[in-house]
CSV table of N, CA and C in Angstrom, one decimal:
chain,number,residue,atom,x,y,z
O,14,UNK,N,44.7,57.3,-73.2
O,14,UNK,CA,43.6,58.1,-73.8
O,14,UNK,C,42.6,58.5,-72.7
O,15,UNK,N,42.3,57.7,-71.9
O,15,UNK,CA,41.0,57.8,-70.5
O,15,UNK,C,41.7,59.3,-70.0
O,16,UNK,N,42.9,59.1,-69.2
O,16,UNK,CA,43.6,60.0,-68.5
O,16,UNK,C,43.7,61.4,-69.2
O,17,UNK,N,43.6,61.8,-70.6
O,17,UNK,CA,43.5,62.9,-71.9
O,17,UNK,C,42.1,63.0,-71.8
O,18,UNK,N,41.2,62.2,-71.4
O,18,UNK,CA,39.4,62.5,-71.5
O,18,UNK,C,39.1,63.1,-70.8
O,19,UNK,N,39.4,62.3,-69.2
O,19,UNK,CA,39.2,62.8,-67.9
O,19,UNK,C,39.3,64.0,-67.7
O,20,UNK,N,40.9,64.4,-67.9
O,20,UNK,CA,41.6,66.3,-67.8
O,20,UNK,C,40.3,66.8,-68.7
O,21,UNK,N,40.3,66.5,-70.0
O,21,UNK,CA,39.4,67.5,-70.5
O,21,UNK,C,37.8,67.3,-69.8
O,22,UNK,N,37.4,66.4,-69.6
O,22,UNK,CA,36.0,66.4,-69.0
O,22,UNK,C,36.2,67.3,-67.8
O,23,UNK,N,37.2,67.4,-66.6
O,23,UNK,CA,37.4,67.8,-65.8
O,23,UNK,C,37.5,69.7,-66.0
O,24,UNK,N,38.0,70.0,-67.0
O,24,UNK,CA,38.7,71.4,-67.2
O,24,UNK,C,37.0,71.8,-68.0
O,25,UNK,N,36.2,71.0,-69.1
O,25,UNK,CA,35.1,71.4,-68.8
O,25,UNK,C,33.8,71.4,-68.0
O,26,UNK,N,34.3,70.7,-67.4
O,26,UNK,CA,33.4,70.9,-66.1
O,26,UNK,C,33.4,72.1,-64.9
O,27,UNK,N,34.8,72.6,-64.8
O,27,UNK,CA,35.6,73.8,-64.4
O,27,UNK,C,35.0,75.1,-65.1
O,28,UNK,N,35.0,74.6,-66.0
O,28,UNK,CA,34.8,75.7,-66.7
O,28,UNK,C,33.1,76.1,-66.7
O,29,UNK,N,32.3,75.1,-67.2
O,29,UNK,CA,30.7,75.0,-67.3
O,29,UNK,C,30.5,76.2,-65.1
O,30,UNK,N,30.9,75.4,-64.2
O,30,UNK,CA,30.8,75.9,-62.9
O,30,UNK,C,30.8,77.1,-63.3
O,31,UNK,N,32.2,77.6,-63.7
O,31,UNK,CA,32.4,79.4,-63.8
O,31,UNK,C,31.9,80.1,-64.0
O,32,UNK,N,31.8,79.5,-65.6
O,32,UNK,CA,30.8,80.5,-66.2
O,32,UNK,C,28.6,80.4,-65.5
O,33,UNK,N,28.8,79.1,-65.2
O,33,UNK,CA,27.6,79.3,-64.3
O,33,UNK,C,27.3,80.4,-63.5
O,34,UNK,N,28.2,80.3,-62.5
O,34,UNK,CA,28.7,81.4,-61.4
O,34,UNK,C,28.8,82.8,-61.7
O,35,UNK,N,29.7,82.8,-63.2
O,35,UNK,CA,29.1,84.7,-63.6
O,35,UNK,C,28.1,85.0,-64.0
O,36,UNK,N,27.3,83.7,-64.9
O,36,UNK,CA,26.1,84.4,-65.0
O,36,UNK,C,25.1,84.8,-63.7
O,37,UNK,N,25.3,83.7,-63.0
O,37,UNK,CA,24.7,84.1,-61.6
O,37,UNK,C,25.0,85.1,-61.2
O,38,UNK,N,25.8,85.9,-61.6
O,38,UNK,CA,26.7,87.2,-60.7
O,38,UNK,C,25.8,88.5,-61.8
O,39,UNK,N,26.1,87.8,-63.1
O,39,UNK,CA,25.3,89.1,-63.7
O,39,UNK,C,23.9,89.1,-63.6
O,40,UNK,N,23.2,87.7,-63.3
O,40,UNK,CA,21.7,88.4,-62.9
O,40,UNK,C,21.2,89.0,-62.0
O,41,UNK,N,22.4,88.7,-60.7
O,41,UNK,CA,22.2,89.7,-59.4
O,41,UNK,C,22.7,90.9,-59.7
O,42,UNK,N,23.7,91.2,-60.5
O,42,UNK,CA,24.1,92.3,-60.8
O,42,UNK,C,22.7,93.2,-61.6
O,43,UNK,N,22.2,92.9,-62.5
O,43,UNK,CA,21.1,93.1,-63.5
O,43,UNK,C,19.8,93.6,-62.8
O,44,UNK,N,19.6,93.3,-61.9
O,44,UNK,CA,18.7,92.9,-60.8
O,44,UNK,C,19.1,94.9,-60.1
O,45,UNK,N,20.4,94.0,-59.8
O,45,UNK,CA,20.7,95.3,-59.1
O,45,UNK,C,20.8,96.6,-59.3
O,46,UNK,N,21.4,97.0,-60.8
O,46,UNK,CA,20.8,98.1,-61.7
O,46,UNK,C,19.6,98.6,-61.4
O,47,UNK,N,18.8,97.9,-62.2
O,47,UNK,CA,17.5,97.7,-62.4
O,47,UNK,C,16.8,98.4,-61.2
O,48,UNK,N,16.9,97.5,-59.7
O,48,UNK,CA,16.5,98.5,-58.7
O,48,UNK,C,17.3,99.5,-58.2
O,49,UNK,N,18.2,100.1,-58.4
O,49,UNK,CA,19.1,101.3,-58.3
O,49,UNK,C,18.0,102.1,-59.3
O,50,UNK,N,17.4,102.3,-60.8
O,50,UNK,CA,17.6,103.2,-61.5
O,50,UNK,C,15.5,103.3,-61.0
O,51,UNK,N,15.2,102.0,-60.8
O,51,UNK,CA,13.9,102.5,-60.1
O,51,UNK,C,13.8,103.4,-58.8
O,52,UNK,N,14.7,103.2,-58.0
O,52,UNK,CA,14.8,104.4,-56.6
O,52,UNK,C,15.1,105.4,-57.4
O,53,UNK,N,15.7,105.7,-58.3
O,53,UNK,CA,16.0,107.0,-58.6
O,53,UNK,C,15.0,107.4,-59.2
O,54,UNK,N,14.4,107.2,-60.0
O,54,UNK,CA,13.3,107.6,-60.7
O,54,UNK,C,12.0,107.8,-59.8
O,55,UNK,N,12.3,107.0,-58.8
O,55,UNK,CA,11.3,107.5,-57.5
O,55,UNK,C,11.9,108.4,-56.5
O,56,UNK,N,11.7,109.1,-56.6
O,56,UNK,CA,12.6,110.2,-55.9
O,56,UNK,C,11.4,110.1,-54.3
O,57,UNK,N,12.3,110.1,-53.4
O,57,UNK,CA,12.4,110.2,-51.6
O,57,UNK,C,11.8,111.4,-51.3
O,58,UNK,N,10.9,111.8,-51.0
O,58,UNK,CA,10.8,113.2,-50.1
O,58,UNK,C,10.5,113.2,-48.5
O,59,UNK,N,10.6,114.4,-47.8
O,59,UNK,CA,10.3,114.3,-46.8
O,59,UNK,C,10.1,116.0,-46.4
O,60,UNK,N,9.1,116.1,-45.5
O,60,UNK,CA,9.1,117.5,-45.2
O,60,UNK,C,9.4,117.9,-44.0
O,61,UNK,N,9.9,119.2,-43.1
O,61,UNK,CA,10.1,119.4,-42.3
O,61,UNK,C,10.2,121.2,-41.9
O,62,UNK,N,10.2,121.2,-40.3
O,62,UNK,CA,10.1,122.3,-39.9
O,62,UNK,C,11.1,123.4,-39.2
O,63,UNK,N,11.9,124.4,-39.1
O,63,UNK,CA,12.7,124.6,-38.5
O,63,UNK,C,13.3,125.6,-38.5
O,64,UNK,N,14.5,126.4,-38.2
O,64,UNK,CA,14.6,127.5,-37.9
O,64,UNK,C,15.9,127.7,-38.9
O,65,UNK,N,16.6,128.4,-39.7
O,65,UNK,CA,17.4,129.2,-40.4
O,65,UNK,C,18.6,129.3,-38.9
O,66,UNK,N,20.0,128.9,-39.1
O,66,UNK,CA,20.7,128.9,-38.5
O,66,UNK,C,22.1,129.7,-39.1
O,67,UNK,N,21.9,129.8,-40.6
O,67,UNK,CA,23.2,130.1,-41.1
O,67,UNK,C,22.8,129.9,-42.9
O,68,UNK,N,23.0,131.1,-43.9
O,68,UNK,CA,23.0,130.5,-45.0
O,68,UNK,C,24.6,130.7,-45.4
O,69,UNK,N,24.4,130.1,-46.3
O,69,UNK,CA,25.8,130.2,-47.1
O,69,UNK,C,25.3,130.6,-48.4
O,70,UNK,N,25.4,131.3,-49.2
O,70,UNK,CA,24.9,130.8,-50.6
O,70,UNK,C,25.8,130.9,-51.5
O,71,UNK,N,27.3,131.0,-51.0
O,71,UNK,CA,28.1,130.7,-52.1
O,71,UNK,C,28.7,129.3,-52.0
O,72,UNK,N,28.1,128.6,-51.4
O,72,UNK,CA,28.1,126.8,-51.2
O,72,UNK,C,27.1,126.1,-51.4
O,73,UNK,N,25.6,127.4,-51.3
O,73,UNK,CA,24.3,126.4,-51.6
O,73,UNK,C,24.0,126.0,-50.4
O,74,UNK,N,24.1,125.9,-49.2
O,74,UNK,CA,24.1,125.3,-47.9
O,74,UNK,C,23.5,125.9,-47.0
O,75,UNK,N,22.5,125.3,-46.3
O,75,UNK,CA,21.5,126.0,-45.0
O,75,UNK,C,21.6,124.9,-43.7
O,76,UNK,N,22.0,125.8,-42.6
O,76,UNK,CA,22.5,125.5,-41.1
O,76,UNK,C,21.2,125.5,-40.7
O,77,UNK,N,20.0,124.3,-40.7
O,77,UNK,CA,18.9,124.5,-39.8
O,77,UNK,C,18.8,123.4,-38.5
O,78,UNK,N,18.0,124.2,-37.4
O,78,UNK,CA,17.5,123.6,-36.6
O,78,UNK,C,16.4,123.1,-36.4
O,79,UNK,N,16.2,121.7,-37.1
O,79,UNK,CA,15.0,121.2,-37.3
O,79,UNK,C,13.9,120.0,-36.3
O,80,UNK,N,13.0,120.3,-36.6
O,80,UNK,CA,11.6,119.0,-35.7
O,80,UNK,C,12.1,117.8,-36.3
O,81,UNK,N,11.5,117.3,-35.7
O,81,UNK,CA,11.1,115.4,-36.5
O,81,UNK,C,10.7,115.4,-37.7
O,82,UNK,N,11.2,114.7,-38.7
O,82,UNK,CA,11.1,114.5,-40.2
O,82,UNK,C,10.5,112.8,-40.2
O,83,UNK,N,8.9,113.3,-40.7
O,83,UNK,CA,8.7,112.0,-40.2
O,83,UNK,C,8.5,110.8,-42.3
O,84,UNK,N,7.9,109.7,-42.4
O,84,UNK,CA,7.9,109.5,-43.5
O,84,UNK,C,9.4,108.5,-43.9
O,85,UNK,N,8.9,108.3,-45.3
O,85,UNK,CA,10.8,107.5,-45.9
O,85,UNK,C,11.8,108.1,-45.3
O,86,UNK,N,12.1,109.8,-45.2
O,86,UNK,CA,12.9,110.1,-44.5
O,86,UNK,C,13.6,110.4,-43.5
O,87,UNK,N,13.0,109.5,-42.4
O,87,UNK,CA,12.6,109.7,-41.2
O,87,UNK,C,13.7,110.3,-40.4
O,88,UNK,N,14.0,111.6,-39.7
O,88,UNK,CA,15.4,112.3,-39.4
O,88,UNK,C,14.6,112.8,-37.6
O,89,UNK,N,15.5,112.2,-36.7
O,89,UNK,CA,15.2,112.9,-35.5
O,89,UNK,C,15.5,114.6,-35.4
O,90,UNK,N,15.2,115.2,-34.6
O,90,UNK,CA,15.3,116.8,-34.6
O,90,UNK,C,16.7,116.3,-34.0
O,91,UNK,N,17.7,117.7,-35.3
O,91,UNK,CA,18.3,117.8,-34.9
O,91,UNK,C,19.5,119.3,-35.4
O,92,UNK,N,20.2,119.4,-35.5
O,92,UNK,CA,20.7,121.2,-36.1
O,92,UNK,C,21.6,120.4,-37.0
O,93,UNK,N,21.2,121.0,-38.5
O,93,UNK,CA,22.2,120.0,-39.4
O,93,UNK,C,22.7,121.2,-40.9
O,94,UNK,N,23.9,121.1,-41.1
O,94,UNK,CA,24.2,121.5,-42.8
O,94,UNK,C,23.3,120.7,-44.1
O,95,UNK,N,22.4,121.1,-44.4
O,95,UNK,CA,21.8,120.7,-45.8
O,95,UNK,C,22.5,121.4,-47.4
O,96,UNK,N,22.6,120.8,-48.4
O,96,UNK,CA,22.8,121.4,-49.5
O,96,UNK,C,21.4,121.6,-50.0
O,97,UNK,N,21.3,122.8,-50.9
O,97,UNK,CA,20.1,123.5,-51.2
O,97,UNK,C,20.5,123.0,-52.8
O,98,UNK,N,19.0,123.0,-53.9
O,98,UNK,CA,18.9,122.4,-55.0
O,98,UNK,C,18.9,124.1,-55.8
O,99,UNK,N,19.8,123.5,-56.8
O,99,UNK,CA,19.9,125.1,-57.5
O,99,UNK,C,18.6,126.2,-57.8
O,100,UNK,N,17.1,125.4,-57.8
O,100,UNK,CA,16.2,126.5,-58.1
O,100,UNK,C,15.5,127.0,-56.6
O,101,UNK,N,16.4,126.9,-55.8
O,101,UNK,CA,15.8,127.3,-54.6
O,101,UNK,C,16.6,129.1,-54.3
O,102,UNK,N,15.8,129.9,-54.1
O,102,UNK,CA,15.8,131.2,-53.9
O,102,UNK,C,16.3,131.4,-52.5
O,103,UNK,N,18.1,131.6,-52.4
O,103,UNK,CA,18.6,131.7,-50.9
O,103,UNK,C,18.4,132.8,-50.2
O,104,UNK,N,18.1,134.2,-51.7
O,104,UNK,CA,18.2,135.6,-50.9
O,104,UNK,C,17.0,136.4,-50.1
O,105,UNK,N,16.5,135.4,-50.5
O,105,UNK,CA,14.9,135.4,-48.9
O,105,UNK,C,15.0,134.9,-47.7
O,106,UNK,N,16.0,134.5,-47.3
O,106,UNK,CA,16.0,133.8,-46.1
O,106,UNK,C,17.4,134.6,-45.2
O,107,UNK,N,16.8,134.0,-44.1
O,107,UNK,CA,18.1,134.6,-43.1
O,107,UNK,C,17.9,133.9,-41.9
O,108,UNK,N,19.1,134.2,-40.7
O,108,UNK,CA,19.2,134.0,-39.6
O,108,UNK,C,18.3,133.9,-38.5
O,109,UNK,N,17.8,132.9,-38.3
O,109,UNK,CA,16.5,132.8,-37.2
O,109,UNK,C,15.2,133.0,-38.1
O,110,UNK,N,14.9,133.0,-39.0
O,110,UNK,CA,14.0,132.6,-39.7
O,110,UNK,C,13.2,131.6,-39.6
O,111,UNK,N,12.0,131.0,-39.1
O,111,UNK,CA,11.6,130.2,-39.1
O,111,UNK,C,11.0,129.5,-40.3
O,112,UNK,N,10.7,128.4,-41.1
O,112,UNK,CA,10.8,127.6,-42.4
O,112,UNK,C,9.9,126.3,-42.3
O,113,UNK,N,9.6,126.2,-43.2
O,113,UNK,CA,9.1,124.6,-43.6
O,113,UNK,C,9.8,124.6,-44.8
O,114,UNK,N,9.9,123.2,-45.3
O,114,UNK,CA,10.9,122.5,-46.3
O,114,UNK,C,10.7,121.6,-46.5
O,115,UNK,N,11.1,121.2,-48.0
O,115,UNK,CA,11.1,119.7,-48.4
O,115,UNK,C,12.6,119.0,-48.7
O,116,UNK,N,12.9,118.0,-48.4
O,116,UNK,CA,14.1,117.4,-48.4
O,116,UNK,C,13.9,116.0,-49.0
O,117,UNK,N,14.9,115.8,-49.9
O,117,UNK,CA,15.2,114.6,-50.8
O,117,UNK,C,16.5,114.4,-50.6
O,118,UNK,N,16.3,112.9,-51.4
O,118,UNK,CA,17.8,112.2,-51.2
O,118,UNK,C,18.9,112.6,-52.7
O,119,UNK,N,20.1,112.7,-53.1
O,119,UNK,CA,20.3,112.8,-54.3
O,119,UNK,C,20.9,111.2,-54.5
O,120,UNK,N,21.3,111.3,-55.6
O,120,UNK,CA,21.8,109.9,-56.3
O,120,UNK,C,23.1,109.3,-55.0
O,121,UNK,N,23.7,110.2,-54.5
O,121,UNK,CA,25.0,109.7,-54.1
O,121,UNK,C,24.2,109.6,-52.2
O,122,UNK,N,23.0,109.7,-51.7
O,122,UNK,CA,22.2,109.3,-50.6
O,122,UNK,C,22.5,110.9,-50.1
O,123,UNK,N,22.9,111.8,-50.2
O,123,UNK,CA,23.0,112.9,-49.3
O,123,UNK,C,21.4,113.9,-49.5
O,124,UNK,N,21.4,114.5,-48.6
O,124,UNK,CA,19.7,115.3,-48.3
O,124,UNK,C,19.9,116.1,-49.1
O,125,UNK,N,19.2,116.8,-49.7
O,125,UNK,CA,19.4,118.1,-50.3
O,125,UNK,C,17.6,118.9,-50.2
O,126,UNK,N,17.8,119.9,-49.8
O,126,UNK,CA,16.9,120.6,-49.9
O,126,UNK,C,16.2,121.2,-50.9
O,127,UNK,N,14.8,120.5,-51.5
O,127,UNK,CA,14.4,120.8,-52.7
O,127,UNK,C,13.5,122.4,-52.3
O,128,UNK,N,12.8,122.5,-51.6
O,128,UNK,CA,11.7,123.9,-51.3
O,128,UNK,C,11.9,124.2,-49.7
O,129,UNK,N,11.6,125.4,-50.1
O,129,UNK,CA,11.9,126.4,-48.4
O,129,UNK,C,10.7,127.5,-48.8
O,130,UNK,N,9.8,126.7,-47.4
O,130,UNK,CA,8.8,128.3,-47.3
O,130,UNK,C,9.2,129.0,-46.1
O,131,UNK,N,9.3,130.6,-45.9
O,131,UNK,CA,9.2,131.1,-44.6
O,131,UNK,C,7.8,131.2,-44.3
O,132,UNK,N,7.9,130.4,-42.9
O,132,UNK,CA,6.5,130.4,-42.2
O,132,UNK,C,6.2,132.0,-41.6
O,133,UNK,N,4.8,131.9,-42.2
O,133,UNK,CA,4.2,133.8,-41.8
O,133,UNK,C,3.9,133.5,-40.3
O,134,UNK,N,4.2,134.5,-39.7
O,134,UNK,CA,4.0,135.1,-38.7
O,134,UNK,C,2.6,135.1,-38.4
């Protein structure tokens, strides 16, 4: 009978550990939600300055050569493909254009271009 107790004490003891362990797993998990859906709801911006290298606008995509992006989004100068956010107006802009802009992060971390002013002359 001892040797029938033990197994079972032992198998609940196995078991009490486990499920300890998932719950521990779902509060970091829960945790981790939780600050995923607060960064989102805080949306990232950053502004910057730079020149029109290439639009695309049947991809939504602007080829700029930009300054220092200083802030959360901190980006050294550099000439990069951005995707542009659908209420942004492509057919003002062109080649060598010089620009200020705002840039955010989207859900999946990639930049996207929320505003494009052409800087007046």
């Amino acid at each position: 009978m001892c040797v029938l107790f033990g197994r079972v004490a032992a198998c609940v003891a196995i078991s009490v550990g486990i499920g300890g362990a998932f719950a521990k797993t779902n509060v970091i998990y829960s945790r981790f939600v939780v600050a995923q859906a607060t960064e989102k709801a805080e949306k990232t911006t950053g502004q910057g300055e730079g020149v029109v290298r290439a639009v695309d606008a049947d991809d939504r995509r602007l080829m700029i050569t930009h300054g220092p992006i200083a802030g959360p989004l901190e980006m050294s100068p550099m000439t990069m493909a951005f995707r542009v956010a659908p209420n942004v107006d492509l057919s003002s802009l062109s080649k060598g254009m010089k620009i200020k802009f705002t840039i955010s992060r989207d859900a999946k971390g990639l930049y996207v271009i929320e505003d494009v002013r052409p800087e007046k002359p």
